[in-house]
CSV table of C-alpha atoms in Angstrom, one decimal:
chain,number,residue,atom,x,y,z
Q,407,UNK,CA,84.7,112.2,90.7
Q,408,UNK,CA,84.1,108.3,91.2
Q,409,UNK,CA,83.7,106.3,94.4
Q,410,UNK,CA,84.5,102.6,95.2
Q,411,UNK,CA,82.6,101.3,98.0
Q,412,UNK,CA,83.9,98.6,100.5
Q,413,UNK,CA,82.0,96.2,102.8
Q,414,UNK,CA,84.1,95.8,105.7
Q,415,UNK,CA,82.7,92.8,107.9
Q,416,UNK,CA,84.3,90.0,109.8
Q,417,UNK,CA,84.5,88.1,112.9
Q,418,UNK,CA,87.0,90.6,114.3
Q,419,UNK,CA,88.3,94.0,113.4
Q,420,UNK,CA,90.7,96.2,115.0
Q,421,UNK,CA,91.3,99.9,113.9
Q,422,UNK,CA,93.9,101.3,116.0
Q,423,UNK,CA,94.9,105.2,115.9
Q,424,UNK,CA,96.8,106.1,119.1
Q,425,UNK,CA,97.8,102.8,120.3
Q,426,UNK,CA,101.0,102.8,122.3
Q,427,UNK,CA,103.1,100.2,124.6
Q,428,UNK,CA,100.9,97.4,125.7
Q,429,UNK,CA,97.3,98.7,125.2
Q,430,UNK,CA,96.4,98.2,121.6
Q,431,UNK,CA,93.0,100.1,121.2
Q,432,UNK,CA,90.5,100.3,118.4
Q,433,UNK,CA,88.4,102.8,117.1
Q,434,UNK,CA,84.8,102.3,116.4
Q,435,UNK,CA,84.9,102.9,112.9
Q,436,UNK,CA,87.6,101.9,110.2
Q,437,UNK,CA,90.7,104.4,110.4
Q,438,UNK,CA,92.0,106.0,107.0
Q,439,UNK,CA,95.5,104.3,107.7
Q,440,UNK,CA,93.8,101.0,108.0
Q,441,UNK,CA,91.8,101.2,104.9
Q,442,UNK,CA,94.6,103.0,102.7
Q,443,UNK,CA,97.1,100.2,104.1
Q,444,UNK,CA,94.3,97.5,102.9
Q,445,UNK,CA,94.1,99.2,99.5
Q,446,UNK,CA,98.0,99.5,99.3
Q,447,UNK,CA,98.4,95.7,100.0
Q,448,UNK,CA,95.5,94.8,97.3
Q,449,UNK,CA,97.7,96.9,94.7
Q,450,UNK,CA,101.1,95.0,95.9
Q,451,UNK,CA,102.8,98.3,97.1
Q,452,UNK,CA,105.4,97.3,99.8
Q,453,UNK,CA,105.7,98.9,103.0
Q,454,UNK,CA,108.8,101.0,102.0
Q,455,UNK,CA,107.2,101.9,98.5
Q,456,UNK,CA,105.8,105.6,98.2
Q,457,UNK,CA,102.0,105.7,98.6
Q,458,UNK,CA,101.7,108.4,95.7
Q,459,UNK,CA,97.9,108.5,94.5
Q,460,UNK,CA,96.5,106.7,97.6
Q,461,UNK,CA,97.3,110.0,99.5
Q,462,UNK,CA,94.9,112.1,97.6
Q,463,UNK,CA,91.9,109.6,98.1
Q,464,UNK,CA,89.2,110.7,100.4
Q,465,UNK,CA,87.5,108.5,102.7
Q,466,UNK,CA,84.1,108.1,104.4
Q,467,UNK,CA,83.1,105.2,106.8
Q,468,UNK,CA,79.5,104.3,107.8
Q,469,UNK,CA,78.6,102.4,110.8
Q,470,UNK,CA,76.1,99.9,109.5
Q,471,UNK,CA,76.4,97.3,112.3
Q,472,UNK,CA,78.5,98.6,115.3
Q,473,UNK,CA,79.4,95.2,116.9
Q,474,UNK,CA,80.7,94.7,120.2
Q,475,UNK,CA,84.0,95.8,121.9
Q,476,UNK,CA,86.1,92.8,122.7
Q,477,UNK,CA,89.2,92.7,124.8
Q,478,UNK,CA,91.9,90.2,124.5
Q,479,UNK,CA,94.2,90.0,127.5
Q,480,UNK,CA,97.2,88.2,125.5
Q,481,UNK,CA,99.5,86.2,127.6
Q,482,UNK,CA,101.9,85.3,124.6
Q,483,UNK,CA,105.0,83.5,125.2
Q,484,UNK,CA,107.9,82.5,122.8
Q,485,UNK,CA,110.2,79.6,122.9
Q,486,UNK,CA,113.8,79.9,123.2
Q,487,UNK,CA,116.2,76.8,122.4
Q,488,UNK,CA,119.7,76.7,124.1
Q,489,UNK,CA,122.6,74.7,122.7
Q,490,UNK,CA,121.7,71.8,125.0
Q,491,UNK,CA,118.4,71.6,122.9
Q,492,UNK,CA,116.0,72.5,125.9
Q,493,UNK,CA,113.1,75.0,125.3
Q,494,UNK,CA,112.4,77.6,127.5
Q,495,UNK,CA,109.2,79.7,127.1
Q,496,UNK,CA,109.7,83.4,127.5
Q,497,UNK,CA,106.8,85.7,128.5
Q,498,UNK,CA,106.3,88.5,126.0
Q,499,UNK,CA,104.8,91.7,127.8
Q,500,UNK,CA,101.3,91.1,128.9
Q,501,UNK,CA,99.0,93.3,126.5
Q,502,UNK,CA,95.4,94.1,126.1
Q,503,UNK,CA,94.3,94.2,122.6
Q,504,UNK,CA,90.9,95.6,121.6
Q,505,UNK,CA,88.7,94.3,118.8
Q,506,UNK,CA,85.2,94.9,117.4
Q,507,UNK,CA,83.4,91.6,117.1
Q,508,UNK,CA,80.7,91.1,114.6
Q,509,UNK,CA,80.7,94.7,113.3
Q,510,UNK,CA,80.1,95.8,109.6
Q,511,UNK,CA,81.1,98.9,108.0
Q,512,UNK,CA,80.6,100.6,104.5
Q,513,UNK,CA,83.9,102.3,103.5
Q,514,UNK,CA,83.6,104.6,100.6
Q,515,UNK,CA,87.0,105.7,98.7
Q,516,UNK,CA,86.5,108.8,96.5
Q,517,UNK,CA,89.0,109.7,93.9
Q,518,UNK,CA,89.6,110.1,89.8
Q,519,UNK,CA,87.6,107.4,88.1
Q,520,UNK,CA,90.9,105.6,86.8
Q,521,UNK,CA,92.3,105.2,89.9
Q,522,UNK,CA,89.3,104.1,91.7
Q,523,UNK,CA,88.5,101.5,88.9
Q,524,UNK,CA,92.3,100.3,89.6
Q,525,UNK,CA,91.4,99.7,93.2
Q,526,UNK,CA,88.2,97.9,92.6
Q,527,UNK,CA,90.2,95.5,90.3
Q,528,UNK,CA,92.9,95.1,92.9
Q,529,UNK,CA,90.6,94.3,95.7
Q,530,UNK,CA,89.3,91.6,93.6
Q,531,UNK,CA,92.6,90.1,92.8
Q,532,UNK,CA,94.8,91.1,95.6
Q,533,UNK,CA,98.5,91.0,95.7
Q,534,UNK,CA,99.1,90.5,99.4
Q,535,UNK,CA,96.6,89.0,101.7
Q,536,UNK,CA,93.8,91.4,103.1
Q,537,UNK,CA,92.8,92.0,106.5
Q,538,UNK,CA,90.7,94.3,108.7
Q,539,UNK,CA,93.3,96.3,110.6
Q,540,UNK,CA,95.2,93.5,112.2
Q,541,UNK,CA,96.6,90.5,110.8
Q,542,UNK,CA,94.3,88.1,112.7
Q,543,UNK,CA,91.2,89.8,111.5
Q,544,UNK,CA,90.5,88.3,107.7
Q,545,UNK,CA,87.4,89.7,106.0
Q,546,UNK,CA,84.1,87.7,105.6
Q,547,UNK,CA,83.1,87.9,102.1
Q,548,UNK,CA,84.1,90.0,99.0
Q,549,UNK,CA,85.4,93.5,99.9
Q,550,UNK,CA,84.5,95.3,96.6
Q,551,UNK,CA,81.0,96.5,96.1
Q,552,UNK,CA,81.9,98.2,92.7
Q,553,UNK,CA,82.7,101.6,91.2
Q,554,UNK,CA,79.8,104.5,90.6
Q,555,UNK,CA,79.9,107.9,89.6
Q,556,UNK,CA,78.9,109.7,92.7
Q,557,UNK,CA,80.2,111.9,95.2
Q,558,UNK,CA,81.6,110.7,98.7
Q,559,UNK,CA,78.4,112.0,100.7
Q,560,UNK,CA,76.0,110.9,98.1
Q,561,UNK,CA,77.4,107.3,98.3
Q,562,UNK,CA,77.1,107.2,102.0
Q,563,UNK,CA,73.4,108.0,101.9
Q,564,UNK,CA,72.5,105.9,98.9
Q,565,UNK,CA,74.1,102.7,99.6
Q,566,UNK,CA,71.6,100.1,101.1
Q,567,UNK,CA,72.2,99.0,104.7
Q,568,UNK,CA,74.7,96.4,104.9
Q,569,UNK,CA,73.8,94.9,108.5
Q,570,UNK,CA,72.9,91.4,108.9
Q,571,UNK,CA,69.4,90.3,108.4
Q,572,UNK,CA,69.2,89.5,112.2
Q,573,UNK,CA,70.1,93.0,113.2
Q,574,UNK,CA,67.8,94.5,110.3
Q,575,UNK,CA,65.0,92.7,112.0
Q,576,UNK,CA,65.8,93.4,115.6
Q,577,UNK,CA,65.3,97.2,114.3
Q,578,UNK,CA,61.8,97.6,113.8
Q,579,UNK,CA,61.7,101.2,112.2
Q,580,UNK,CA,61.3,101.6,108.4
Q,581,UNK,CA,64.1,104.2,108.5
Q,582,UNK,CA,67.4,104.0,110.7
Q,583,UNK,CA,70.0,106.6,111.4
Q,584,UNK,CA,73.6,105.3,111.0
Q,585,UNK,CA,76.5,107.2,112.2
Q,586,UNK,CA,79.2,108.2,109.5
Q,587,UNK,CA,82.7,109.2,109.9
Q,588,UNK,CA,84.3,110.9,106.9
Q,589,UNK,CA,87.1,113.5,105.7
Q,590,UNK,CA,86.2,117.1,105.7
Q,591,UNK,CA,85.8,118.6,102.6
Q,592,UNK,CA,87.9,121.5,101.4
Q,593,UNK,CA,86.5,124.7,103.4
Q,594,UNK,CA,84.6,122.5,105.6
Q,595,UNK,CA,84.7,123.1,109.5
Q,596,UNK,CA,85.8,119.6,111.1
Q,597,UNK,CA,84.4,118.2,114.2
Q,598,UNK,CA,87.7,116.7,115.1
Q,599,UNK,CA,91.3,116.0,114.2
Q,600,UNK,CA,93.0,112.5,114.4
Q,601,UNK,CA,96.6,111.6,113.8
Q,602,UNK,CA,95.3,109.1,111.2
Q,603,UNK,CA,96.4,109.9,107.5
Q,604,UNK,CA,99.1,107.8,106.5
Q,605,UNK,CA,102.2,109.3,104.8
Q,606,UNK,CA,104.7,106.2,105.0
Q,607,UNK,CA,104.2,102.7,106.2
Q,608,UNK,CA,107.9,101.9,106.2
Q,609,UNK,CA,108.5,99.9,109.4
Q,610,UNK,CA,111.7,101.7,110.2
Q,611,UNK,CA,110.0,105.2,110.3
Q,612,UNK,CA,106.0,105.2,109.9
Q,613,UNK,CA,104.6,108.4,109.6
Q,614,UNK,CA,101.1,109.8,110.2
Q,615,UNK,CA,99.8,113.2,109.6
Q,616,UNK,CA,96.8,114.8,110.9
Q,617,UNK,CA,93.2,114.1,109.3
Q,618,UNK,CA,90.3,116.4,109.9
Q,619,UNK,CA,87.2,114.3,110.2
Q,620,UNK,CA,83.4,115.2,110.2
Q,621,UNK,CA,81.1,113.0,112.2
Q,622,UNK,CA,77.5,112.7,111.1
Q,623,UNK,CA,74.5,110.6,110.8
Q,624,UNK,CA,72.6,109.6,107.6
Q,625,UNK,CA,68.9,108.0,107.3
Q,626,UNK,CA,69.1,104.7,105.5
Q,627,UNK,CA,65.8,102.7,104.7
Q,628,UNK,CA,65.5,99.2,106.7
Q,629,UNK,CA,64.1,96.6,104.3
Q,630,UNK,CA,62.9,94.6,107.1
Q,631,UNK,CA,61.4,97.3,108.9
Q,632,UNK,CA,57.6,97.2,109.9
Q,633,UNK,CA,56.8,100.3,112.0
Q,634,UNK,CA,56.9,104.0,111.6
Q,635,UNK,CA,59.1,105.5,114.3
Q,636,UNK,CA,57.0,106.1,117.2
Q,637,UNK,CA,56.8,109.5,118.7
Q,638,UNK,CA,58.1,109.6,122.2
Q,639,UNK,CA,56.1,107.9,124.8
Q,640,UNK,CA,54.5,110.6,126.9
Q,641,UNK,CA,51.9,109.4,129.5
Q,642,UNK,CA,51.5,113.0,130.6
Q,643,UNK,CA,49.8,114.1,127.7
Q,644,UNK,CA,46.5,112.2,128.5
Q,645,UNK,CA,46.3,113.9,132.1
Q,646,UNK,CA,46.2,117.3,130.9
Q,647,UNK,CA,49.2,117.9,133.5
Q,648,UNK,CA,48.5,120.8,135.8
Q,649,UNK,CA,52.1,121.6,136.5
Q,650,UNK,CA,52.7,122.1,140.3
Q,651,UNK,CA,56.0,122.4,142.2
T,460,UNK,CA,47.2,108.5,142.7
T,461,UNK,CA,49.6,110.9,140.8
T,462,UNK,CA,51.7,110.7,137.9
T,463,UNK,CA,54.9,112.7,138.0
T,464,UNK,CA,57.3,113.5,135.2
T,465,UNK,CA,60.8,115.0,135.9
T,466,UNK,CA,63.6,115.6,133.3
T,467,UNK,CA,67.2,114.6,134.5
T,468,UNK,CA,70.3,116.3,133.3
T,469,UNK,CA,72.5,113.3,132.7
T,470,UNK,CA,75.7,115.4,132.5
T,471,UNK,CA,75.6,116.0,136.2
T,472,UNK,CA,77.4,114.1,138.7
T,473,UNK,CA,74.6,113.7,140.9
T,474,UNK,CA,72.5,112.3,138.0
T,475,UNK,CA,75.3,109.9,137.0
T,476,UNK,CA,75.2,108.5,140.7
T,477,UNK,CA,71.6,107.9,140.7
T,478,UNK,CA,71.3,106.6,137.0
T,479,UNK,CA,74.2,103.9,137.7
T,480,UNK,CA,72.4,102.7,140.9
T,481,UNK,CA,68.8,101.8,141.2
T,482,UNK,CA,69.4,101.5,145.0
T,483,UNK,CA,70.4,105.1,145.1
T,484,UNK,CA,67.5,106.3,142.8
T,485,UNK,CA,65.3,104.3,144.9
T,486,UNK,CA,66.4,106.1,147.9
T,487,UNK,CA,66.2,109.5,146.2
T,488,UNK,CA,62.7,108.9,145.0
T,489,UNK,CA,61.4,107.7,148.2
T,490,UNK,CA,62.9,111.0,149.9
T,491,UNK,CA,60.4,112.8,148.1
T,492,UNK,CA,57.6,111.5,150.3
T,493,UNK,CA,57.2,112.0,153.9
T,494,UNK,CA,55.4,108.6,154.0
T,495,UNK,CA,55.9,106.2,151.1
T,496,UNK,CA,54.3,103.3,152.2
T,497,UNK,CA,51.7,101.5,149.9
T,498,UNK,CA,48.2,102.6,150.4
T,499,UNK,CA,45.0,100.9,149.3
T,500,UNK,CA,45.1,103.1,146.0
T,501,UNK,CA,48.7,101.9,144.9
T,502,UNK,CA,51.9,102.5,145.8
T,503,UNK,CA,55.1,104.5,144.7
T,504,UNK,CA,56.7,103.2,141.4
T,505,UNK,CA,59.3,104.6,139.3
T,506,UNK,CA,61.0,104.4,135.7
T,507,UNK,CA,63.5,105.9,134.0
T,508,UNK,CA,63.1,106.6,130.2
T,509,UNK,CA,65.9,107.5,127.8
T,510,UNK,CA,65.1,109.0,124.5
T,511,UNK,CA,68.3,109.2,122.4
T,512,UNK,CA,71.2,109.9,124.2
T,513,UNK,CA,70.8,113.0,126.3
T,514,UNK,CA,66.9,113.1,127.0
T,515,UNK,CA,66.5,111.2,130.3
T,516,UNK,CA,63.0,111.4,132.1
T,517,UNK,CA,62.1,110.0,135.5
T,518,UNK,CA,58.2,108.9,135.9
T,519,UNK,CA,57.0,108.2,139.1
T,520,UNK,CA,53.3,107.2,140.2
T,521,UNK,CA,52.4,107.3,143.9
T,522,UNK,CA,49.5,107.8,146.3
T,523,UNK,CA,50.7,111.1,147.3
T,524,UNK,CA,52.0,114.3,145.6
T,525,UNK,CA,56.1,114.4,145.7
T,526,UNK,CA,58.2,116.8,146.5
T,527,UNK,CA,61.4,116.4,144.4
T,528,UNK,CA,63.3,119.6,145.3
T,529,UNK,CA,66.2,117.7,146.5
T,530,UNK,CA,66.2,115.6,143.2
T,531,UNK,CA,66.0,118.5,141.0
T,532,UNK,CA,68.9,120.2,143.1
T,533,UNK,CA,71.2,117.0,142.5
T,534,UNK,CA,70.5,115.9,139.0
T,535,UNK,CA,68.2,118.5,137.1
T,536,UNK,CA,68.1,122.3,136.2
T,537,UNK,CA,67.0,123.8,139.5
T,538,UNK,CA,66.8,127.5,137.8
T,539,UNK,CA,64.9,126.7,134.8
T,540,UNK,CA,62.7,123.5,135.2
T,541,UNK,CA,61.3,121.6,138.1
T,542,UNK,CA,58.8,118.8,137.8
T,543,UNK,CA,55.3,118.1,136.5
T,544,UNK,CA,52.6,116.1,138.8
T,545,UNK,CA,49.2,115.4,137.4
T,546,UNK,CA,46.3,113.5,139.2
T,547,UNK,CA,46.1,110.1,137.8
T,548,UNK,CA,42.4,109.1,139.2
T,549,UNK,CA,40.6,110.7,136.5
T,550,UNK,CA,42.2,108.7,133.6
T,551,UNK,CA,42.3,105.5,135.6
T,552,UNK,CA,38.6,106.1,136.1
T,553,UNK,CA,38.1,106.7,132.3
T,554,UNK,CA,39.5,103.1,131.5
T,555,UNK,CA,37.0,101.1,129.4
T,556,UNK,CA,37.1,97.4,128.0
T,557,UNK,CA,38.1,97.4,124.4
T,558,UNK,CA,40.2,100.6,124.7
T,559,UNK,CA,43.6,100.6,122.7
T,560,UNK,CA,46.4,102.4,124.1
T,561,UNK,CA,50.2,102.7,123.4
T,562,UNK,CA,52.0,101.2,126.5
T,563,UNK,CA,55.7,101.2,127.9
T,564,UNK,CA,56.8,99.2,130.5
T,565,UNK,CA,60.4,98.4,132.2
T,566,UNK,CA,60.2,95.0,133.9
T,567,UNK,CA,62.4,92.4,135.4
T,568,UNK,CA,61.1,89.2,133.6
T,569,UNK,CA,62.0,86.1,135.7
T,570,UNK,CA,61.4,82.7,136.1
T,571,UNK,CA,62.1,80.4,139.1
T,572,UNK,CA,65.1,77.8,138.3
T,573,UNK,CA,67.6,75.6,139.9
T,574,UNK,CA,71.2,75.3,139.1
T,575,UNK,CA,73.3,72.1,140.2
T,576,UNK,CA,74.1,72.1,143.8
T,577,UNK,CA,71.3,74.6,144.8
T,578,UNK,CA,69.0,73.4,147.4
T,579,UNK,CA,65.9,75.4,146.6
T,580,UNK,CA,64.9,77.4,143.6
T,581,UNK,CA,65.8,81.1,143.0
T,582,UNK,CA,64.5,83.7,140.3
T,583,UNK,CA,66.8,83.6,137.4
T,584,UNK,CA,66.4,86.4,135.0
T,585,UNK,CA,65.1,85.7,131.5
T,586,UNK,CA,67.8,86.2,128.8
T,587,UNK,CA,66.5,86.4,125.2
T,588,UNK,CA,63.9,88.8,123.7
T,589,UNK,CA,61.9,85.8,122.7
T,590,UNK,CA,61.8,84.9,126.5
T,591,UNK,CA,61.1,88.3,127.8
T,592,UNK,CA,58.3,88.8,125.2
T,593,UNK,CA,57.0,85.7,126.1
T,594,UNK,CA,56.9,86.5,129.9
T,595,UNK,CA,55.0,89.4,129.0
T,596,UNK,CA,52.5,87.7,126.8
T,597,UNK,CA,52.0,84.8,129.4
T,598,UNK,CA,50.8,87.5,132.1
T,599,UNK,CA,48.8,89.9,130.2
T,600,UNK,CA,45.6,88.5,130.4
T,601,UNK,CA,46.0,88.2,134.4
T,602,UNK,CA,47.1,91.8,134.3
T,603,UNK,CA,43.9,93.0,132.5
T,604,UNK,CA,45.0,93.7,129.1
T,605,UNK,CA,46.0,91.8,125.7
T,606,UNK,CA,48.8,93.0,123.3
T,607,UNK,CA,47.1,93.3,120.1
T,608,UNK,CA,47.9,91.9,116.7
T,609,UNK,CA,50.8,93.9,114.7
T,610,UNK,CA,49.9,95.9,111.8
T,611,UNK,CA,52.5,94.6,109.7
T,612,UNK,CA,52.2,91.0,110.6
T,613,UNK,CA,48.9,89.9,112.2
T,614,UNK,CA,50.3,86.9,113.3
T,615,UNK,CA,52.8,88.6,115.4
T,616,UNK,CA,51.8,90.9,118.7
T,617,UNK,CA,52.6,94.3,118.4
T,618,UNK,CA,55.1,94.3,121.1
T,619,UNK,CA,58.9,95.3,121.1
T,620,UNK,CA,61.6,95.0,123.5
T,621,UNK,CA,63.4,98.2,122.8
T,622,UNK,CA,65.8,98.1,125.5
T,623,UNK,CA,67.3,95.1,127.5
T,624,UNK,CA,70.1,95.5,130.5
T,625,UNK,CA,71.5,93.6,133.2
T,626,UNK,CA,71.8,96.0,136.1
T,627,UNK,CA,74.3,95.2,139.0
T,628,UNK,CA,74.7,97.5,142.0
T,629,UNK,CA,75.7,97.3,145.7
T,630,UNK,CA,73.4,97.0,148.6
T,631,UNK,CA,74.7,96.9,151.9
T,632,UNK,CA,77.9,95.2,151.0
T,633,UNK,CA,76.5,92.6,148.7
T,634,UNK,CA,75.8,92.7,144.9
T,635,UNK,CA,72.3,92.8,143.6
T,636,UNK,CA,71.8,91.6,140.0
T,637,UNK,CA,68.6,92.4,137.9
T,638,UNK,CA,67.9,91.8,134.4
T,639,UNK,CA,65.6,94.2,132.9
T,640,UNK,CA,63.6,94.9,129.7
T,641,UNK,CA,62.0,97.6,128.1
T,642,UNK,CA,58.7,96.9,126.3
T,643,UNK,CA,56.8,99.2,123.8
T,644,UNK,CA,53.8,98.5,122.1
T,645,UNK,CA,50.0,98.4,122.0
T,646,UNK,CA,47.5,97.1,124.2
T,647,UNK,CA,43.8,96.6,124.4
T,648,UNK,CA,42.0,96.5,128.0
T,649,UNK,CA,40.1,93.3,128.9
T,650,UNK,CA,39.3,93.9,132.8
T,651,UNK,CA,39.2,97.1,133.9
T,652,UNK,CA,39.9,96.5,137.8
T,653,UNK,CA,42.9,94.1,136.8
T,654,UNK,CA,44.2,96.9,134.6
T,655,UNK,CA,43.9,99.6,137.2
T,656,UNK,CA,45.8,97.5,139.8
T,657,UNK,CA,48.6,96.9,137.1
T,658,UNK,CA,48.7,100.7,136.6
T,659,UNK,CA,49.0,101.5,140.4
T,660,UNK,CA,50.6,98.5,142.1
T,661,UNK,CA,53.1,97.4,139.0
T,662,UNK,CA,54.2,94.6,137.3
T,663,UNK,CA,56.4,91.9,138.2
T,664,UNK,CA,59.5,91.9,140.7
T,665,UNK,CA,62.2,94.6,141.9
T,666,UNK,CA,59.5,97.5,142.0
T,667,UNK,CA,61.9,99.2,144.2
T,668,UNK,CA,64.4,99.4,141.7
T,669,UNK,CA,62.5,101.1,138.7
T,670,UNK,CA,61.0,97.9,137.1
T,671,UNK,CA,57.0,97.3,137.1
T,672,UNK,CA,55.8,100.8,136.3
T,673,UNK,CA,53.5,100.4,133.2
T,674,UNK,CA,52.3,103.7,131.5
T,675,UNK,CA,49.8,104.3,128.8
T,676,UNK,CA,49.8,106.9,126.1
T,677,UNK,CA,47.4,107.9,123.1
T,678,UNK,CA,48.0,105.1,120.5
T,679,UNK,CA,49.8,105.8,117.2
T,680,UNK,CA,47.5,107.2,114.6
T,681,UNK,CA,47.8,104.4,112.3
T,682,UNK,CA,47.5,101.8,115.5
T,683,UNK,CA,43.8,102.7,115.7
T,684,UNK,CA,41.3,100.3,115.1
């Protein structure tokens, strides 16, 4: 199995799973439907086309820089032109849209070598414009980091930390712990199920299947770290501490 | 003086109320003493330390021994764990000039400032990590210690702001806002009596609200000179 690694970074990202009506939420990590959609756009697959090969890919995401949750209270209006030529502004439903600001993720997609290489090439020369979950969230910098012949789990551990230098300097520890969200392997016990596997992006009949995910953490070295992780600060250990209650 | 450690169960509703409002925690801590007035030895100071997402510890220094039964019942594990109290005087008496310690401090770094339209100055919270670190470095000598240079970069002090917060909570119908910073690092003692005073009477403002309690622990093995 081979993997293609993606760096998902931008001023804003939004990865929704269960958004309904006027509350458009975001998960804290990129979703499979979002990433598969991005790959499909890069390959030039239209929304009504079958997704075929993309459905068998495995996805793992590492939260390299969690970013901040941002809420946009949207009061959009649209113009209505009558025959007389006057314009009246019609309010759309007030909606709350949630984004992740200043976040960086490593997304790893695992599949057959030929498919993965095709994805890497497509990301470098995409057919349609690419965006991070919503049309208003363009990526900052190139997405594709290249293809390598390792497994998904290995790639999540071995890829260097992608967070910005500022964030890396803030964390003094030489080794940092990063959260991961990945597809459960065959026979593995999943920690959670979310409705996030895309079956069809057809605007008339979007379909999502359940996805079994495993949440875990990995240890990654911090190139700007200066300190070994300190043991827990325990002032009682000095005093000998006769317990009384 | 006594130092007390109690582990808090953050999953309990009582604990969530106390952790969300320093005003409520202040009342709960002070209810542990029949007489919580400051004495010549020191005053009641407390601090909440969090390690990871579930380990929450309450530290209290006080002139008298506390009884935290009510706190354990509301926010602890009453049947398996209570609290630990140890005499602090021996440790305070053993301080010597030149000793190095690892320290932890949650403080309320402020400066006095005036905005447009204000007649008088008010304390305003320091905002950035650099400001908050400078606040402590400016005071260190008066408080009886100095921050030792970092092992990795001798030009930098061995000082880190590991947590920053702006706490807002209600007090009698008005809202109190305090900005807090949690410092960790290594210090060297310069003046024993000033150091003892810093440890027993606290540092900076908002001492009733979980700020100002400085604690010492054995330095990390590689931090020794």
